[in-house]
PDB file of C-alpha atoms in Angstrom:
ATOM      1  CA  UNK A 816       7.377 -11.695  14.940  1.00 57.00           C
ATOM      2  CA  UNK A 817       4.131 -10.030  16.430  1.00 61.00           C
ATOM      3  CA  UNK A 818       4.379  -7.637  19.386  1.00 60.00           C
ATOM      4  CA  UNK A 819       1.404  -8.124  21.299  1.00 60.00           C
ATOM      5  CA  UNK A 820       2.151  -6.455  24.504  1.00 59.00           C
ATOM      6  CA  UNK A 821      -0.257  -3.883  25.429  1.00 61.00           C
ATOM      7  CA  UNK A 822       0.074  -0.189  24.734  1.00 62.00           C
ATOM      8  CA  UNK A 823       1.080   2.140  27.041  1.00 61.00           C
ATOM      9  CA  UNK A 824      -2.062   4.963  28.239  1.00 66.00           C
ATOM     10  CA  UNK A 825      -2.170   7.628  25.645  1.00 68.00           C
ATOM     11  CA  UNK A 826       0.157  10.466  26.515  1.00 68.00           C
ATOM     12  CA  UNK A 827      -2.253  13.049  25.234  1.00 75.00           C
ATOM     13  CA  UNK A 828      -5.407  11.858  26.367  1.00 81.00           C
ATOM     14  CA  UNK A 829      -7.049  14.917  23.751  1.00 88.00           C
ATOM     15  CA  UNK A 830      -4.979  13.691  21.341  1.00 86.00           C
ATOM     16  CA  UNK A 831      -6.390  10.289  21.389  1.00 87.00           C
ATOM     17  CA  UNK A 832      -9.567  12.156  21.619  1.00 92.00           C
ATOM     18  CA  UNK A 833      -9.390  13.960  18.666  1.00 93.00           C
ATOM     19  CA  UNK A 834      -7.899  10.830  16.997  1.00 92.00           C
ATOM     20  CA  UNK A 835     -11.236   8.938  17.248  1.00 94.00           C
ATOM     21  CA  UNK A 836     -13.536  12.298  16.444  1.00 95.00           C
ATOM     22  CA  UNK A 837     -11.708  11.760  13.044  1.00 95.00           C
ATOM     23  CA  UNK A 838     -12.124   8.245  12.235  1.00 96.00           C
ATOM     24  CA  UNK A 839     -15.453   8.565  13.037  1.00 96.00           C
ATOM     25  CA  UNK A 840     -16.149  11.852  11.296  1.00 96.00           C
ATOM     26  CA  UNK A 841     -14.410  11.532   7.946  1.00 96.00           C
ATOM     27  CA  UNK A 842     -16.012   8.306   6.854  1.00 96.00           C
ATOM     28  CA  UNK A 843     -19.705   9.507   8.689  1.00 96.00           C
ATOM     29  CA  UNK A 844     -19.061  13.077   5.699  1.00 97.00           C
ATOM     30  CA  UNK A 845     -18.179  10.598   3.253  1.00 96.00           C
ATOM     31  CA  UNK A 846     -21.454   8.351   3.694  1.00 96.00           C
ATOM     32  CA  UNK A 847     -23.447  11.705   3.855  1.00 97.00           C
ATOM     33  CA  UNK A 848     -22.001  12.951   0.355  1.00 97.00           C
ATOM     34  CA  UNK A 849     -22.908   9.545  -0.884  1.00 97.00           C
ATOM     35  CA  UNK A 850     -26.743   9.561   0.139  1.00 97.00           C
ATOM     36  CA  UNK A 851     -27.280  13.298  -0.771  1.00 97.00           C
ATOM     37  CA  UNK A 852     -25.531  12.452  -4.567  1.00 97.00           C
ATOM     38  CA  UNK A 853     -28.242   9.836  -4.893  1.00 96.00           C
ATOM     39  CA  UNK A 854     -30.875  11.623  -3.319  1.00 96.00           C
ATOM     40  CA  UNK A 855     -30.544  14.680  -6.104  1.00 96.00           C
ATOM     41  CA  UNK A 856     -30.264  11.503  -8.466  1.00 94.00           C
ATOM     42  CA  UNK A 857     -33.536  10.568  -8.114  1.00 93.00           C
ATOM     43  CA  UNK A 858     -34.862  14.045  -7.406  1.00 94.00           C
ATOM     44  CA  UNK A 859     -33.592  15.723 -10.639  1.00 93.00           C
ATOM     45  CA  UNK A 860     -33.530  12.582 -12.653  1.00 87.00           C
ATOM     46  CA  UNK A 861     -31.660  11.672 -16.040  1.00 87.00           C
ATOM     47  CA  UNK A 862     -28.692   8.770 -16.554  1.00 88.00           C
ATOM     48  CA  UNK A 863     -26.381   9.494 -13.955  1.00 92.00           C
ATOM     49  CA  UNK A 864     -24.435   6.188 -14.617  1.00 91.00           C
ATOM     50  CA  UNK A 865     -22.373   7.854 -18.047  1.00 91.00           C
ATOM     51  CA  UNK A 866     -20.707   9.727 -14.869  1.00 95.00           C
ATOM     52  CA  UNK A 867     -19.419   6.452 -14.758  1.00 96.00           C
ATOM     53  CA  UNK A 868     -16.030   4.566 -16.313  1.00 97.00           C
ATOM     54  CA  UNK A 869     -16.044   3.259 -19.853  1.00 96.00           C
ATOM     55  CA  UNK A 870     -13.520   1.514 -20.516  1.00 97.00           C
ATOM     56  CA  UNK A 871     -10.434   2.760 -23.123  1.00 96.00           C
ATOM     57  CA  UNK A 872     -13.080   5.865 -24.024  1.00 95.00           C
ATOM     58  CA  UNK A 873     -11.662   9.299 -23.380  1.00 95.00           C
ATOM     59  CA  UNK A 874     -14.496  10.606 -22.565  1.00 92.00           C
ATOM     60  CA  UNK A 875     -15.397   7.874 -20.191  1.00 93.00           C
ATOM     61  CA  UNK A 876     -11.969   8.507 -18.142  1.00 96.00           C
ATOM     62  CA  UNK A 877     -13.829  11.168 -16.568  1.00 96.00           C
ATOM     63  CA  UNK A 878     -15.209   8.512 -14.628  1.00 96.00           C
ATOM     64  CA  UNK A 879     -12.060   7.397 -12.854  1.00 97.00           C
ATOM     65  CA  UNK A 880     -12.767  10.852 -10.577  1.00 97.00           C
ATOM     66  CA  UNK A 881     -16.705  10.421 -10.606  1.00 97.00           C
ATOM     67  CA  UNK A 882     -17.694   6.669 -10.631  1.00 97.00           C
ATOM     68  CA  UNK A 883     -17.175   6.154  -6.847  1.00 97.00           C
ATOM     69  CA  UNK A 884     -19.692   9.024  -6.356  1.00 97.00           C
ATOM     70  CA  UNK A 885     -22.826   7.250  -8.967  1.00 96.00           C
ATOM     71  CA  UNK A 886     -24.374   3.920  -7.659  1.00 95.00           C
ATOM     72  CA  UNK A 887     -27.403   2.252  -9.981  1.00 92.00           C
ATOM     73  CA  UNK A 888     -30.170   2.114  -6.997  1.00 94.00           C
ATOM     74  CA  UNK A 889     -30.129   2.584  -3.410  1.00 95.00           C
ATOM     75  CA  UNK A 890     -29.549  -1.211  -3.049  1.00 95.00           C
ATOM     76  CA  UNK A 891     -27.207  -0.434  -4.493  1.00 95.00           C
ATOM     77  CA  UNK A 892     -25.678   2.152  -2.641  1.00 96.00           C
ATOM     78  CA  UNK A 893     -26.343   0.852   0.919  1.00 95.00           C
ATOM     79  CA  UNK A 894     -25.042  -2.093  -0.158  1.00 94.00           C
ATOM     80  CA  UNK A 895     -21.876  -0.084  -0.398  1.00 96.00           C
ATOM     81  CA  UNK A 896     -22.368   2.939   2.404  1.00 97.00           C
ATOM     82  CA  UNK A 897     -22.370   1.280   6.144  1.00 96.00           C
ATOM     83  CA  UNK A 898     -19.492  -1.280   4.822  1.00 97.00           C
ATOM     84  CA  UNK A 899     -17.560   1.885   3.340  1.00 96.00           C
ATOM     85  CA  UNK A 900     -18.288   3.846   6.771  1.00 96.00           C
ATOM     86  CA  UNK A 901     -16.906   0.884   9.320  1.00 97.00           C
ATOM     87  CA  UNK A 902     -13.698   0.048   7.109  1.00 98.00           C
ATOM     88  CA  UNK A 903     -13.132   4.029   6.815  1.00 97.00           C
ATOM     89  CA  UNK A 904     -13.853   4.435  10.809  1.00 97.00           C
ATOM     90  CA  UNK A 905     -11.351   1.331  11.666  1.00 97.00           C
ATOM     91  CA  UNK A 906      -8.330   2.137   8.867  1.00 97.00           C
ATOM     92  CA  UNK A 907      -8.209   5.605  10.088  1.00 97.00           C
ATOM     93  CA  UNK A 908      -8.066   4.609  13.671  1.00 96.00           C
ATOM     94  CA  UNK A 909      -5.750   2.516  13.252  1.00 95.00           C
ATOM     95  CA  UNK A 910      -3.934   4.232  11.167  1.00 96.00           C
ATOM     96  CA  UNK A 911      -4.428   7.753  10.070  1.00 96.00           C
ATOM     97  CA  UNK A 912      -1.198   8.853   8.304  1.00 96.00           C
ATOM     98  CA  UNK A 913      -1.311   5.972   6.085  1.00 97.00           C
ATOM     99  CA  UNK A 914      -5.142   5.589   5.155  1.00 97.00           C
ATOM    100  CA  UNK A 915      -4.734   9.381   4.082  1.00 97.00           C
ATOM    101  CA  UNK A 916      -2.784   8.601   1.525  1.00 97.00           C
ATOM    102  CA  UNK A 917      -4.311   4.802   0.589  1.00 98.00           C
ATOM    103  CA  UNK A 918      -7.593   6.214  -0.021  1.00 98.00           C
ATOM    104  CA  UNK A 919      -6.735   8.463  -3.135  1.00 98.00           C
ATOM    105  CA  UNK A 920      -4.596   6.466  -4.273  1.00 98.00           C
ATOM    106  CA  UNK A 921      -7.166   3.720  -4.326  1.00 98.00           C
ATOM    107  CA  UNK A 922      -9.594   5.861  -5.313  1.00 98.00           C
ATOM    108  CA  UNK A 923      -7.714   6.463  -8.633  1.00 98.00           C
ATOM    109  CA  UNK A 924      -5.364   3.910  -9.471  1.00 98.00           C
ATOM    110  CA  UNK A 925      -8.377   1.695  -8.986  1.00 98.00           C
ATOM    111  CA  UNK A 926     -10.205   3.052 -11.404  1.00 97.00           C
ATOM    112  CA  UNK A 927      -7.647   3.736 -13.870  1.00 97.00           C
ATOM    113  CA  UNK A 928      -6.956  -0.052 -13.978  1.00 97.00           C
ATOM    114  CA  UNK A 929     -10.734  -0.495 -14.737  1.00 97.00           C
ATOM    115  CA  UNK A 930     -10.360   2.248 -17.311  1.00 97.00           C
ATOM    116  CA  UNK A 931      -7.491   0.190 -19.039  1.00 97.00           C
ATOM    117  CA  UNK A 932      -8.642  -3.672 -18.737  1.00 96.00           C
ATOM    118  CA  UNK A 933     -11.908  -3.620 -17.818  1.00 96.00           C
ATOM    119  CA  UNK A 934     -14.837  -5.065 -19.624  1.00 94.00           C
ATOM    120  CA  UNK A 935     -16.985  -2.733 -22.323  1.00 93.00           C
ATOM    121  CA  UNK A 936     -19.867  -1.210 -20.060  1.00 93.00           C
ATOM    122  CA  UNK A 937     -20.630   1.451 -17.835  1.00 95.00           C
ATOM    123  CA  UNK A 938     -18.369   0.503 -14.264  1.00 96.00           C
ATOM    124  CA  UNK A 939     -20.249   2.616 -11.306  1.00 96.00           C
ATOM    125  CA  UNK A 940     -19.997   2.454  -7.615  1.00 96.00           C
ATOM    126  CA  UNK A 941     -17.765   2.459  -4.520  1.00 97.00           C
ATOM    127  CA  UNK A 942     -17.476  -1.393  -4.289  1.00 96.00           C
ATOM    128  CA  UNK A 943     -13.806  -0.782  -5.692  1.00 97.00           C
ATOM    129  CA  UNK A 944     -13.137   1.400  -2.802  1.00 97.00           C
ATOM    130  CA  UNK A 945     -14.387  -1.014  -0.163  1.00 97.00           C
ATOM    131  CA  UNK A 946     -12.567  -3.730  -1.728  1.00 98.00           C
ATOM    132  CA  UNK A 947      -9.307  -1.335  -1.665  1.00 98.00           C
ATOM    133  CA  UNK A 948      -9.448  -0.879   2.295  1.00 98.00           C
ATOM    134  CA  UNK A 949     -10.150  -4.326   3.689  1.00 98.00           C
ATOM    135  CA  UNK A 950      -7.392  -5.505   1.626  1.00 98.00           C
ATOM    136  CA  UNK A 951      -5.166  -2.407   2.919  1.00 98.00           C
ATOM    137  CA  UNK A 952      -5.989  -3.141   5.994  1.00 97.00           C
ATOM    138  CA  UNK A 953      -5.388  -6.719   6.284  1.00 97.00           C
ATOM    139  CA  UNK A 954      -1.845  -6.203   4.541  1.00 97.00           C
ATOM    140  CA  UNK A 955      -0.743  -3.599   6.821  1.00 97.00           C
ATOM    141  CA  UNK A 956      -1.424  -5.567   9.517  1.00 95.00           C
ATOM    142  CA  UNK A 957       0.310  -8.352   8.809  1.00 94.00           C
ATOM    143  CA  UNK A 958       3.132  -5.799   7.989  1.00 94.00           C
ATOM    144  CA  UNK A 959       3.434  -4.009  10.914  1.00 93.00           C
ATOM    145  CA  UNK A 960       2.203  -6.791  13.497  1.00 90.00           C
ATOM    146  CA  UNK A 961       1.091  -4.814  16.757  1.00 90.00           C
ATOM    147  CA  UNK A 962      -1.798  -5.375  18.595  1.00 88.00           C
ATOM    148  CA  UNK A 963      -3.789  -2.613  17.023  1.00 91.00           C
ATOM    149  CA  UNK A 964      -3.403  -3.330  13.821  1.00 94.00           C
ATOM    150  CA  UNK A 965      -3.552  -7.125  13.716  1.00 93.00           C
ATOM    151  CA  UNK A 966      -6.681  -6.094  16.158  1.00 93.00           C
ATOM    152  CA  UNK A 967      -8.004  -4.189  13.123  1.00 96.00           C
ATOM    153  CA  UNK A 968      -7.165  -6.887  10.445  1.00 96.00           C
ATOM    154  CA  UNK A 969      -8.681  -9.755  12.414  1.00 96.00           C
ATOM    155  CA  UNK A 970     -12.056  -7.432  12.983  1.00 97.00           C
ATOM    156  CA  UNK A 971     -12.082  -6.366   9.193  1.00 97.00           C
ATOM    157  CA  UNK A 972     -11.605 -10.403   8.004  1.00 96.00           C
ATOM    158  CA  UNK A 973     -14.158 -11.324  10.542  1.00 96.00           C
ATOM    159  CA  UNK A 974     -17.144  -8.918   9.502  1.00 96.00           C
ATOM    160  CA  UNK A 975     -16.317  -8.594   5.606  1.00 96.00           C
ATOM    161  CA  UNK A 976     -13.850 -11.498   4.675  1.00 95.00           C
ATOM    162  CA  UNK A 977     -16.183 -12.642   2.367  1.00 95.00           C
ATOM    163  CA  UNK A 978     -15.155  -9.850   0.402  1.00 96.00           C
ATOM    164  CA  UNK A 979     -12.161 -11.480  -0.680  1.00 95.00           C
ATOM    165  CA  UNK A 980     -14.874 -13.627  -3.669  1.00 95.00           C
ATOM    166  CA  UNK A 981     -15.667 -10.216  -5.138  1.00 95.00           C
ATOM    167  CA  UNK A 982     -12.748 -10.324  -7.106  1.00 96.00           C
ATOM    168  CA  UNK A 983     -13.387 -12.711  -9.199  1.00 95.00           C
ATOM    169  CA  UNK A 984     -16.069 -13.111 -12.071  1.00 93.00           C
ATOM    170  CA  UNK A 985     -19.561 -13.438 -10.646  1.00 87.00           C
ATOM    171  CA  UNK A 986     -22.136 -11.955 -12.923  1.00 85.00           C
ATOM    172  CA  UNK A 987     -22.348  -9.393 -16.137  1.00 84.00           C
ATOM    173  CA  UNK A 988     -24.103  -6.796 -14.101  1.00 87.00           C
ATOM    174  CA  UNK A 989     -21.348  -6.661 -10.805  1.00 91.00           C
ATOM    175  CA  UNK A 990     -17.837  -4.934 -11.978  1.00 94.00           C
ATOM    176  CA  UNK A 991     -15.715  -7.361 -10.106  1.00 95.00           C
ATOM    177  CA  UNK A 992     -13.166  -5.750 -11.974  1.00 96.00           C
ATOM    178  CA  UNK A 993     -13.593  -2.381  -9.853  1.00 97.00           C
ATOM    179  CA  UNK A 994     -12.779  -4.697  -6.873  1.00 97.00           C
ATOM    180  CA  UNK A 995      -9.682  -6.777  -8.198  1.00 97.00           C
ATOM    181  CA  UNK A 996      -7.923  -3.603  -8.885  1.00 98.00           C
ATOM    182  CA  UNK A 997      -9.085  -1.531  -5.816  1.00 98.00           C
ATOM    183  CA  UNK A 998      -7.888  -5.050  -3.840  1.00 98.00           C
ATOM    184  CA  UNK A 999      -4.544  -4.672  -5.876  1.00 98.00           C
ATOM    185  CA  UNK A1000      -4.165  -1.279  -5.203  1.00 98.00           C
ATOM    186  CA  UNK A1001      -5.196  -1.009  -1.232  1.00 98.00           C
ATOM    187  CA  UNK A1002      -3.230  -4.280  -0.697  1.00 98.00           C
ATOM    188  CA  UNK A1003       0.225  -2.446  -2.392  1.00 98.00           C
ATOM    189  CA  UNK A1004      -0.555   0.490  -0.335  1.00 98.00           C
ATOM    190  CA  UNK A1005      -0.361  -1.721   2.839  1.00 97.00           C
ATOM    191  CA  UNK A1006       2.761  -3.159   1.713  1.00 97.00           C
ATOM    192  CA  UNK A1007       4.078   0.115   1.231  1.00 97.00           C
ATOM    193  CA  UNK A1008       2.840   2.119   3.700  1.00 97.00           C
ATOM    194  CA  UNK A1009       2.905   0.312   6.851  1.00 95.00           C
ATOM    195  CA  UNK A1010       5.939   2.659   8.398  1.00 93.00           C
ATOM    196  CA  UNK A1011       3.974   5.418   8.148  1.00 95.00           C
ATOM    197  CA  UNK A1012       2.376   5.630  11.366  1.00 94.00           C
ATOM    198  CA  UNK A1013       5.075   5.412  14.145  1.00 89.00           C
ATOM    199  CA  UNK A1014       4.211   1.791  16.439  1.00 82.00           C
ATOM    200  CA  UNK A1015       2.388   2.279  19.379  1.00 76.00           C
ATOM    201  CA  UNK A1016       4.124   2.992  22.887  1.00 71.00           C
ATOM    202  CA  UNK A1017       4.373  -0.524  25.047  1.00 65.00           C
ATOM    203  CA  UNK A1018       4.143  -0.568  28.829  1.00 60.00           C
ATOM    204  CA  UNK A1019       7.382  -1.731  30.189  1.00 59.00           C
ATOM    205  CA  UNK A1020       7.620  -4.318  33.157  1.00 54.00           C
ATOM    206  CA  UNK A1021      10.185  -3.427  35.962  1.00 54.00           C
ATOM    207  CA  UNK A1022      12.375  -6.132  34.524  1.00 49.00           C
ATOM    208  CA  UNK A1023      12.750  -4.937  31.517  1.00 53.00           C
ATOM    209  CA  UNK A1024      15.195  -2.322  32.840  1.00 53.00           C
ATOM    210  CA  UNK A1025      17.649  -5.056  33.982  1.00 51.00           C
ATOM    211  CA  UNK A1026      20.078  -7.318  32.307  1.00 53.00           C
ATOM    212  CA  UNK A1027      18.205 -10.867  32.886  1.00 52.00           C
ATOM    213  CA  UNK A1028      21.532 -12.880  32.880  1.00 55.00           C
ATOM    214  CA  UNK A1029      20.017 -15.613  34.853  1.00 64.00           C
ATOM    215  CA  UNK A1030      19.328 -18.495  32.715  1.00 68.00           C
ATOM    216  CA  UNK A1031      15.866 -19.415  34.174  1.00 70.00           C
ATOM    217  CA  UNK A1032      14.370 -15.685  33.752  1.00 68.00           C
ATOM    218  CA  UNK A1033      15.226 -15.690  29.956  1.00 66.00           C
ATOM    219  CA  UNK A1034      13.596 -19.164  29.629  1.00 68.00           C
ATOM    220  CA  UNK A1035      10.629 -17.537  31.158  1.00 67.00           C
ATOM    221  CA  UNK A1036      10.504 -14.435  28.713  1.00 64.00           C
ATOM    222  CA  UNK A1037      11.158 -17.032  25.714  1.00 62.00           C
ATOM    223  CA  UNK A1038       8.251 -19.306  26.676  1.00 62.00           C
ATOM    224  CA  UNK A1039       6.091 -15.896  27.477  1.00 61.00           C
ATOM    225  CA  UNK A1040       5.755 -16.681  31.058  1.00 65.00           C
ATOM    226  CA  UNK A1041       6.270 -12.740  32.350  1.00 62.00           C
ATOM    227  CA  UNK A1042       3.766 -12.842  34.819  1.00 63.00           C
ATOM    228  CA  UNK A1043       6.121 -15.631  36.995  1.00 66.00           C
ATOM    229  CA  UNK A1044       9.179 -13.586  36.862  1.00 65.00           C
ATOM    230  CA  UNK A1045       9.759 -11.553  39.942  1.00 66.00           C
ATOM    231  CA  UNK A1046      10.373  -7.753  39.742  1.00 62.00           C
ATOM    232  CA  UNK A1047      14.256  -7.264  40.937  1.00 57.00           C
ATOM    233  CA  UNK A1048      14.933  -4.356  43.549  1.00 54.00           C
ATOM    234  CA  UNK A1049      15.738  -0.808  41.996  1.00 49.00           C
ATOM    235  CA  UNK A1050      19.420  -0.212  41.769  1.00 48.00           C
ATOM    236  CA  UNK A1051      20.656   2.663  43.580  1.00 48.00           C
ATOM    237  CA  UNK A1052      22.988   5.273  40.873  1.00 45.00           C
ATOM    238  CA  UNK A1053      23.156   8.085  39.071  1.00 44.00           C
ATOM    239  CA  UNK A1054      20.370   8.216  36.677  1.00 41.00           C
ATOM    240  CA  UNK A1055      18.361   6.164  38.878  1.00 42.00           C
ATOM    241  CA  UNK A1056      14.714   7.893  39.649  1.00 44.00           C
ATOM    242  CA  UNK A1057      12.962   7.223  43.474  1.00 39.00           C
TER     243      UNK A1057
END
């Protein structure tokens, strides 16, 4: 069942301030690394893309770290960057704890399950990482099932559903293996993570604080028709705050 009531103000209004200097921050440093890596690519030259994973080759598990980091052209890589950057900026909005600890784990159980099934060839890029968050995302919305984060799902699906294609076969040159097992991994994450974050804090109508034992208000709150139901006097007692 989805609770779809709107949150209560922030308590800590710097809190929530600080909250979104993050999510935008973090995935802004994380774009920035990305550019300057290809930058000094081109700048100092040579075949960057061996920093990438090779399948079943020891040598080439080195890539699981560095692959992410290597992208074959700047087509390439800004085909990657701004869709890395909004997915970063919404998950860690939305949630912070969580995406923390979904990113590295994408990061490198996503590319050890290209190391280990993957097709011979050099597998470079952050597609795998993209992949891993819109399908984290869209899980642990459905799992938790507040406004925010179904909010966040149903933004993510609308501006990079199409995503969901990428993993499966589409050409020899595109690793679509880098994005079925990012998707695997970022969707397990938002099965498993989803309690991480504590639910947001509901506003609560003056109703609420009674016992609605009359049969027509609780036909009213089934049927979602709050808004009709008159507020009852406050009860005088202990406890009871003016």
């Amino acid at each position: 069942m989805m609770n779809l009531r709107r949150p209560a103000p922030p308590a800590d209004p710097r809190a929530e301030q600080e909250r979104i200097r993050r999510a935008l921050l973090w995935p802004m440093l994380g774009a920035a690394i990305l550019i300057v890596i290809h930058a000094l690519h081109d700048l100092l030259g040579g075949d960057w893309s061996r920093l990438g994973i090779l399948p079943r080759d020891a040598v080439g598990a080195l890539g699981i770290i560095t692959s992410p980091l290597i992208h074959g052209s700047w087509g390439h890589l800004l085909a990657n960057v701004p869709t890395l950057w909004v997915l970063g900026m919404l998950t860690l909005y939305g949630f912070p704890r969580a995406t923390r600890v979904a990113v590295p784990l994408i990061w490198l159980m996503g590319g050890l399950g290209v190391w280990l099934f993957a097709r011979e060839g050099l597998h470079i890029g952050a597609s795998g990482l993209t992949h891993g968050l819109m399908f984290f995302a869209v899980v642990i919305g459905i799992r938790r099932r507040d406004a925010l984060s179904i909010a966040v799902a149903i933004i993510i699906l609308f501006l990079y559903g199409s995503m969901i294609w990428g993993v499966f076969p589409s050409g020899p040159r595109v690793s679509f293996e880098a994005h079925l097992f990012g998707a695997v991994v970022g969707a397990v994450c938002g099965w498993f993570l989803y309690r991480r974050d504590p639910l947001p804090v509901y506003r609560r109508h003056d109703w609420e604080d009674d016992d609605p034992t009359d049969p027509e208000t609780l036909r009213k709150i089934e049927q979602g028709r709050l808004d009709e139901i008159e507020p009852k006097e406050p009860r005088e007692g202990p406890g009871r705050r003016d």
